[in-house]
Amino acid sequence: MDWYTEQWSNDCKFSIAYDKELYSEQSSFQQINFYQGKEFGTFFTLDGLMMVNEKDEFIYHDMIVHPAFATNPNIKKVLIIGGGDGGTAREVLRYPNVEEVVMAEIDERVFRLCQQYLPVTARGVEEDSRMQLRFEDGLEYVRNVPDQSLDLILVDSTDPVSIGEGLFTTAFYKECYRVLNADGILINQHESPYFAEYAANMKKAHTKIKDIFPITHVYQYHMPTYPSGHWLFGFASKRLDPLKNLNVEAWEQFGLETKYYNTNLHIGAFGLPNYVKEALNR
Ligand code: SAM
């Protein structure tokens, strides 16, 4: 038994036990490691940071996908940026109305290794005829997408450092605005309010998105293995509001079984603590 440790801040570390390191590779973009342990099952890290584990992946993947579909049940064309583990695509492909899903993931090795070591997220994704896999930079990919052609963009990215930096820029958010149609929704991995470094990233992203989209919200979820466990997604759109336009009946009619998400939690997730609201609006 050994310990995987992540530095959450200068004065805070998070460690979990693992029995076996399954795989290690330096890809063209990042260091990829897969581990297996009792508490969290199989998990993988990129550049030493926890990405996905079998125990809490359902929380992240429920919350990046379902709030948008409960706001607009007619979503058909979806772009996932990043998301190489496949979990976000897995949840999107559960919706029968969805016609086309593109995953623009910069590092093919992440997806191929998740197909091998993390089938809970990757299984069945490539096999679905609605799925298109594009292994390229998300910012470059979105630049070549036609105007107003998409219903939903899900940015399932790493943090705004190294290869992920471009996905937290004004240029990227402006491209997202251009390619989304009138009912279009942008959901982005929006960091965390608790530790200073992540809170600064959260604030920067919100300030940029607020200048581009008429409707912007931030919603929260409990992610035990991410720094502080309190993480956020951004919800930005041109017309649809996740609370005013929440369509409980339509979402219930999909009849999807979910381990984390429900429409009551949906409402609660947008009810942010005061210190978070203040930080976002400062
Ligand atoms: N849930 C995780 C998190 O919040 O940290 C993210 C999971 S997912 C594995 C993140 C993916 O984003 C990685 O596979 C990484 O290769 C991909 N990625 C990072 N920068 C990218 C970029 N510029 N374009 C496309 N994909 C990118």
Tab-separated table of C-alpha atoms and ligand atoms in Angstrom:
chain	number	residue	atom	x	y	z
A	1	MET	CA	0.000	0.000	0.000
A	2	ASP	CA	1.259	3.459	-0.856
A	3	TRP	CA	-0.089	6.991	-0.751
A	4	TYR	CA	-1.019	9.380	-3.552
A	5	THR	CA	-0.752	12.954	-2.320
A	6	GLU	CA	-1.975	16.191	-3.893
A	7	GLN	CA	-0.983	19.625	-2.611
A	8	TRP	CA	-4.253	21.502	-2.177
A	9	SER	CA	-2.563	24.703	-0.950
A	10	ASN	CA	0.768	25.718	0.601
A	11	ASP	CA	-0.419	24.433	3.963
A	12	CYS	CA	-2.793	21.653	2.972
A	13	LYS	CA	-2.209	18.229	1.411
A	14	PHE	CA	-4.716	15.490	0.514
A	15	SER	CA	-3.622	11.833	0.538
A	16	ILE	CA	-5.377	8.612	-0.467
A	17	ALA	CA	-4.062	5.067	-0.266
A	18	TYR	CA	-3.514	2.910	-3.326
A	19	ASP	CA	-2.499	-0.746	-3.619
A	20	LYS	CA	-1.177	-0.656	-7.189
A	21	GLU	CA	0.054	1.838	-9.757
A	22	LEU	CA	-1.541	0.469	-12.918
A	23	TYR	CA	0.137	2.645	-15.525
A	24	SER	CA	2.381	5.670	-16.027
A	25	GLU	CA	3.167	7.632	-19.206
A	26	GLN	CA	4.439	11.058	-20.198
A	27	SER	CA	2.286	11.902	-23.222
A	28	SER	CA	3.004	14.747	-25.663
A	29	PHE	CA	0.917	16.972	-23.385
A	30	GLN	CA	1.070	15.736	-19.777
A	31	GLN	CA	2.052	13.079	-17.217
A	32	ILE	CA	-0.679	10.407	-17.020
A	33	ASN	CA	-0.892	7.976	-14.074
A	34	PHE	CA	-3.474	5.320	-13.192
A	35	TYR	CA	-3.750	3.855	-9.695
A	36	GLN	CA	-5.980	1.330	-7.956
A	37	GLY	CA	-6.998	1.456	-4.283
A	38	LYS	CA	-9.760	0.230	-1.919
A	39	GLU	CA	-11.507	3.492	-1.007
A	40	PHE	CA	-11.660	5.214	-4.426
A	41	GLY	CA	-11.179	2.251	-6.787
A	42	THR	CA	-9.295	3.056	-9.975
A	43	PHE	CA	-8.302	6.696	-10.366
A	44	PHE	CA	-6.107	8.710	-12.689
A	45	THR	CA	-4.091	11.864	-12.396
A	46	LEU	CA	-2.785	14.351	-14.936
A	47	ASP	CA	0.445	16.141	-14.018
A	48	GLY	CA	-0.063	14.789	-10.498
A	49	LEU	CA	-3.588	16.240	-10.069
A	50	MET	CA	-6.629	14.060	-9.352
A	51	MET	CA	-8.876	13.913	-12.415
A	52	VAL	CA	-11.361	11.066	-12.068
A	53	ASN	CA	-11.931	8.156	-9.685
A	54	GLU	CA	-14.551	5.415	-9.603
A	55	LYS	CA	-16.018	6.520	-6.250
A	56	ASP	CA	-17.099	10.124	-6.971
A	57	GLU	CA	-17.043	10.506	-10.777
A	58	PHE	CA	-20.882	10.259	-10.791
A	59	ILE	CA	-21.100	13.577	-8.919
A	60	TYR	CA	-19.022	15.558	-11.405
A	61	HIS	CA	-20.581	13.988	-14.503
A	62	ASP	CA	-24.165	14.347	-13.288
A	63	MET	CA	-23.615	18.021	-12.475
A	64	ILE	CA	-21.798	19.031	-15.664
A	65	VAL	CA	-24.552	17.537	-17.873
A	66	HIS	CA	-28.055	17.370	-16.377
A	67	PRO	CA	-28.715	21.004	-15.306
A	68	ALA	CA	-28.467	22.120	-18.969
A	69	PHE	CA	-30.924	19.452	-20.160
A	70	ALA	CA	-33.384	20.338	-17.374
A	71	THR	CA	-33.225	23.925	-18.651
A	72	ASN	CA	-33.436	23.036	-22.362
A	73	PRO	CA	-34.806	19.488	-22.937
A	74	ASN	CA	-34.554	19.994	-26.738
A	75	ILE	CA	-30.743	19.925	-26.905
A	76	LYS	CA	-29.566	18.077	-30.041
A	77	LYS	CA	-26.054	19.266	-30.968
A	78	VAL	CA	-23.431	19.096	-28.220
A	79	LEU	CA	-19.721	19.958	-28.106
A	80	ILE	CA	-17.614	18.605	-25.236
A	81	ILE	CA	-14.236	20.281	-24.817
A	82	GLY	CA	-11.792	18.105	-22.926
A	83	GLY	CA	-13.633	15.333	-21.083
A	84	GLY	CA	-11.089	12.693	-22.230
A	85	ASP	CA	-12.193	10.193	-19.557
A	86	GLY	CA	-15.520	9.874	-21.404
A	87	GLY	CA	-17.794	10.406	-18.386
A	88	THR	CA	-19.368	13.612	-19.669
A	89	ALA	CA	-20.065	12.046	-23.079
A	90	ARG	CA	-21.527	8.976	-21.348
A	91	GLU	CA	-24.144	11.138	-19.594
A	92	VAL	CA	-24.958	13.232	-22.710
A	93	LEU	CA	-25.469	10.090	-24.807
A	94	ARG	CA	-28.200	8.953	-22.377
A	95	TYR	CA	-30.522	11.584	-23.922
A	96	PRO	CA	-32.424	10.098	-26.894
A	97	ASN	CA	-33.060	13.537	-28.478
A	98	VAL	CA	-29.339	14.207	-28.816
A	99	GLU	CA	-28.323	13.838	-32.468
A	100	GLU	CA	-24.634	14.767	-32.481
A	101	VAL	CA	-21.878	14.856	-29.854
A	102	VAL	CA	-18.351	16.024	-30.633
A	103	MET	CA	-15.588	15.558	-28.057
A	104	ALA	CA	-12.598	17.836	-28.753
A	105	GLU	CA	-9.948	16.394	-26.426
A	106	ILE	CA	-6.358	17.540	-26.900
A	107	ASP	CA	-4.712	14.325	-25.658
A	108	GLU	CA	-5.845	11.069	-27.348
A	109	ARG	CA	-3.792	9.082	-24.835
A	110	VAL	CA	-6.144	10.104	-22.027
A	111	PHE	CA	-9.151	8.644	-23.810
A	112	ARG	CA	-7.389	5.490	-25.013
A	113	LEU	CA	-6.030	4.776	-21.519
A	114	CYS	CA	-9.439	5.401	-19.929
A	115	GLN	CA	-10.953	2.909	-22.404
A	116	GLN	CA	-8.444	0.406	-21.023
A	117	TYR	CA	-8.287	1.265	-17.310
A	118	LEU	CA	-11.483	3.224	-16.552
A	119	PRO	CA	-14.347	1.597	-18.470
A	120	VAL	CA	-16.863	3.050	-16.006
A	121	THR	CA	-16.519	6.377	-17.853
A	122	ALA	CA	-15.200	5.473	-21.314
A	123	ARG	CA	-17.125	2.296	-22.179
A	124	GLY	CA	-19.623	2.670	-25.044
A	125	VAL	CA	-18.667	6.241	-25.916
A	126	GLU	CA	-16.697	5.619	-29.124
A	127	GLU	CA	-19.166	2.938	-30.165
A	128	ASP	CA	-22.159	5.325	-30.183
A	129	SER	CA	-22.905	6.375	-33.802
A	130	ARG	CA	-23.757	9.936	-32.667
A	131	MET	CA	-20.245	10.405	-31.275
A	132	GLN	CA	-17.366	12.195	-33.070
A	133	LEU	CA	-13.921	12.077	-31.462
A	134	ARG	CA	-11.591	14.958	-32.354
A	135	PHE	CA	-8.170	14.879	-30.759
A	136	GLU	CA	-7.180	18.500	-30.944
A	137	ASP	CA	-7.007	21.698	-28.896
A	138	GLY	CA	-10.514	22.837	-27.935
A	139	LEU	CA	-9.811	26.488	-28.703
A	140	GLU	CA	-8.591	25.606	-32.213
A	141	TYR	CA	-11.543	23.286	-32.759
A	142	VAL	CA	-14.208	25.846	-31.756
A	143	ARG	CA	-12.664	28.429	-34.089
A	144	ASN	CA	-13.702	26.239	-37.032
A	145	VAL	CA	-17.303	25.682	-35.896
A	146	PRO	CA	-20.026	27.562	-37.865
A	147	ASP	CA	-21.935	30.453	-36.251
A	148	GLN	CA	-24.977	29.606	-34.121
A	149	SER	CA	-24.719	25.872	-34.882
A	150	LEU	CA	-24.673	24.356	-31.387
A	151	ASP	CA	-27.191	23.907	-28.522
A	152	LEU	CA	-24.721	23.072	-25.764
A	153	ILE	CA	-20.991	23.377	-25.021
A	154	LEU	CA	-19.599	21.481	-22.019
A	155	VAL	CA	-16.068	22.532	-21.048
A	156	ASP	CA	-14.775	19.571	-19.025
A	157	SER	CA	-11.252	20.876	-18.694
A	158	THR	CA	-8.253	20.757	-16.395
A	159	ASP	CA	-7.245	23.906	-14.478
A	160	PRO	CA	-6.246	27.141	-16.296
A	161	VAL	CA	-2.555	26.184	-16.485
A	162	SER	CA	-0.434	24.806	-19.366
A	163	ILE	CA	-2.666	23.149	-22.036
A	164	GLY	CA	-5.879	24.150	-20.171
A	165	GLU	CA	-5.075	27.875	-20.080
A	166	GLY	CA	-6.594	28.654	-23.479
A	167	LEU	CA	-9.973	27.382	-22.305
A	168	PHE	CA	-10.224	30.160	-19.689
A	169	THR	CA	-9.579	33.079	-22.089
A	170	THR	CA	-11.875	35.811	-23.366
A	171	ALA	CA	-11.079	34.653	-26.923
A	172	PHE	CA	-12.400	31.163	-26.108
A	173	TYR	CA	-15.582	32.407	-24.400
A	174	LYS	CA	-16.247	34.743	-27.356
A	175	GLU	CA	-15.914	31.802	-29.764
A	176	CYS	CA	-18.343	29.820	-27.601
A	177	TYR	CA	-20.820	32.709	-27.759
A	178	ARG	CA	-20.470	32.877	-31.571
A	179	VAL	CA	-21.130	29.171	-32.195
A	180	LEU	CA	-24.059	28.776	-29.773
A	181	ASN	CA	-27.565	29.328	-31.175
A	182	ALA	CA	-30.233	31.555	-29.563
A	183	ASP	CA	-31.097	28.886	-26.953
A	184	GLY	CA	-27.443	27.925	-26.582
A	185	ILE	CA	-25.905	27.095	-23.180
A	186	LEU	CA	-22.244	27.067	-22.088
A	187	ILE	CA	-21.294	24.975	-19.025
A	188	ASN	CA	-17.681	25.241	-17.862
A	189	GLN	CA	-15.495	23.726	-15.165
A	190	HIS	CA	-15.382	26.822	-12.941
A	191	GLU	CA	-12.830	25.959	-10.287
A	192	SER	CA	-13.524	26.478	-6.540
A	193	PRO	CA	-14.121	29.343	-4.025
A	194	TYR	CA	-12.183	27.999	-1.029
A	195	PHE	CA	-8.404	27.959	-1.523
A	196	ALA	CA	-6.927	31.242	-2.774
A	197	GLU	CA	-5.375	29.964	-6.022
A	198	TYR	CA	-8.593	28.313	-7.218
A	199	ALA	CA	-10.745	31.210	-5.984
A	200	ALA	CA	-8.666	33.631	-8.083
A	201	ASN	CA	-9.212	31.421	-11.168
A	202	MET	CA	-12.948	31.227	-10.380
A	203	LYS	CA	-13.168	35.007	-10.157
A	204	LYS	CA	-11.195	35.623	-13.376
A	205	ALA	CA	-13.341	33.209	-15.368
A	206	HIS	CA	-16.619	34.679	-14.105
A	207	THR	CA	-15.517	38.254	-14.852
A	208	LYS	CA	-14.676	37.315	-18.462
A	209	ILE	CA	-17.854	35.276	-19.062
A	210	LYS	CA	-20.088	37.969	-17.533
A	211	ASP	CA	-18.770	40.480	-20.129
A	212	ILE	CA	-19.828	38.238	-23.012
A	213	PHE	CA	-23.049	36.373	-22.078
A	214	PRO	CA	-26.292	38.143	-20.997
A	215	ILE	CA	-27.192	35.360	-18.572
A	216	THR	CA	-24.495	33.997	-16.233
A	217	HIS	CA	-24.772	31.869	-13.130
A	218	VAL	CA	-22.416	29.691	-11.110
A	219	TYR	CA	-23.600	26.502	-9.401
A	220	GLN	CA	-21.962	24.217	-6.879
A	221	TYR	CA	-21.464	20.533	-6.149
A	222	HIS	CA	-19.631	18.474	-3.546
A	223	MET	CA	-16.555	16.825	-5.033
A	224	PRO	CA	-14.726	15.027	-2.164
A	225	THR	CA	-11.433	14.443	-4.022
A	226	TYR	CA	-11.009	17.935	-5.501
A	227	PRO	CA	-9.315	20.698	-3.443
A	228	SER	CA	-11.651	21.603	-0.526
A	229	GLY	CA	-14.437	19.409	-1.977
A	230	HIS	CA	-16.443	22.552	-2.913
A	231	TRP	CA	-16.405	22.949	-6.680
A	232	LEU	CA	-18.329	24.951	-9.231
A	233	PHE	CA	-19.633	24.945	-12.771
A	234	GLY	CA	-20.495	28.036	-14.748
A	235	PHE	CA	-23.839	28.328	-16.602
A	236	ALA	CA	-23.879	30.982	-19.344
A	237	SER	CA	-26.512	31.530	-22.029
A	238	LYS	CA	-28.125	34.012	-24.418
A	239	ARG	CA	-31.759	33.541	-23.347
A	240	LEU	CA	-32.435	30.549	-21.125
A	241	ASP	CA	-32.155	30.912	-17.327
A	242	PRO	CA	-31.433	27.747	-15.274
A	243	LEU	CA	-33.940	28.735	-12.587
A	244	LYS	CA	-36.657	30.665	-14.465
A	245	ASN	CA	-36.666	28.153	-17.350
A	246	LEU	CA	-36.124	25.001	-15.280
A	247	ASN	CA	-38.481	22.427	-16.856
A	248	VAL	CA	-38.956	19.803	-14.142
A	249	GLU	CA	-41.729	17.936	-15.961
A	250	ALA	CA	-39.782	17.607	-19.206
A	251	TRP	CA	-36.657	16.437	-17.399
A	252	GLU	CA	-38.584	13.873	-15.333
A	253	GLN	CA	-40.096	12.548	-18.564
A	254	PHE	CA	-36.626	11.478	-19.735
A	255	GLY	CA	-36.877	8.923	-16.919
A	256	LEU	CA	-33.110	8.934	-16.315
A	257	GLU	CA	-31.842	7.336	-13.112
A	258	THR	CA	-29.182	9.547	-11.570
A	259	LYS	CA	-27.102	8.958	-8.405
A	260	TYR	CA	-26.536	12.653	-7.599
A	261	TYR	CA	-28.640	15.025	-9.690
A	262	ASN	CA	-32.335	15.779	-9.170
A	263	THR	CA	-34.366	18.880	-9.949
A	264	ASN	CA	-34.625	19.965	-6.289
A	265	LEU	CA	-30.861	19.787	-5.957
A	266	HIS	CA	-30.694	21.746	-9.218
A	267	ILE	CA	-32.401	24.707	-7.518
A	268	GLY	CA	-30.258	24.382	-4.403
A	269	ALA	CA	-27.034	24.205	-6.404
A	270	PHE	CA	-27.555	27.774	-7.605
A	271	GLY	CA	-28.072	29.007	-4.042
A	272	LEU	CA	-24.451	30.000	-3.336
A	273	PRO	CA	-22.990	30.879	0.080
A	274	ASN	CA	-22.571	34.626	0.722
A	275	TYR	CA	-18.757	34.575	0.663
A	276	VAL	CA	-18.878	32.952	-2.789
A	277	LYS	CA	-21.438	35.441	-4.119
A	278	GLU	CA	-19.351	38.313	-2.755
A	279	ALA	CA	-16.144	36.911	-4.277
A	280	LEU	CA	-17.836	36.514	-7.663
A	281	ASN	CA	-19.286	40.000	-7.651
A	282	ARG	CA	-16.301	41.835	-6.163
B	1	SAM	N1	-12.894	16.656	-14.136
B	1	SAM	C1	-11.568	17.015	-14.350
B	1	SAM	C2	-11.253	18.298	-13.637
B	1	SAM	O1	-12.165	19.009	-13.260
B	1	SAM	O2	-10.110	18.571	-13.382
B	1	SAM	C3	-11.321	17.105	-15.819
B	1	SAM	C4	-11.401	15.828	-16.416
B	1	SAM	S1	-10.962	15.700	-18.102
B	1	SAM	C5	-9.953	14.330	-17.978
B	1	SAM	C6	-9.912	17.025	-18.512
B	1	SAM	C7	-9.367	16.896	-19.912
B	1	SAM	O3	-9.130	18.187	-20.487
B	1	SAM	C8	-8.011	16.170	-19.994
B	1	SAM	O4	-8.186	14.934	-20.639
B	1	SAM	C9	-7.108	17.126	-20.797
B	1	SAM	O5	-6.269	16.469	-21.703
B	1	SAM	C10	-8.170	17.988	-21.500
B	1	SAM	N2	-7.685	19.285	-21.956
B	1	SAM	C11	-6.867	20.155	-21.292
B	1	SAM	N3	-6.632	21.243	-22.053
B	1	SAM	C12	-7.312	21.051	-23.229
B	1	SAM	C13	-7.473	21.835	-24.414
B	1	SAM	N4	-6.863	23.015	-24.545
B	1	SAM	N5	-8.278	21.354	-25.391
B	1	SAM	C14	-8.911	20.148	-25.257
B	1	SAM	N6	-8.780	19.348	-24.162
B	1	SAM	C15	-7.999	19.809	-23.160
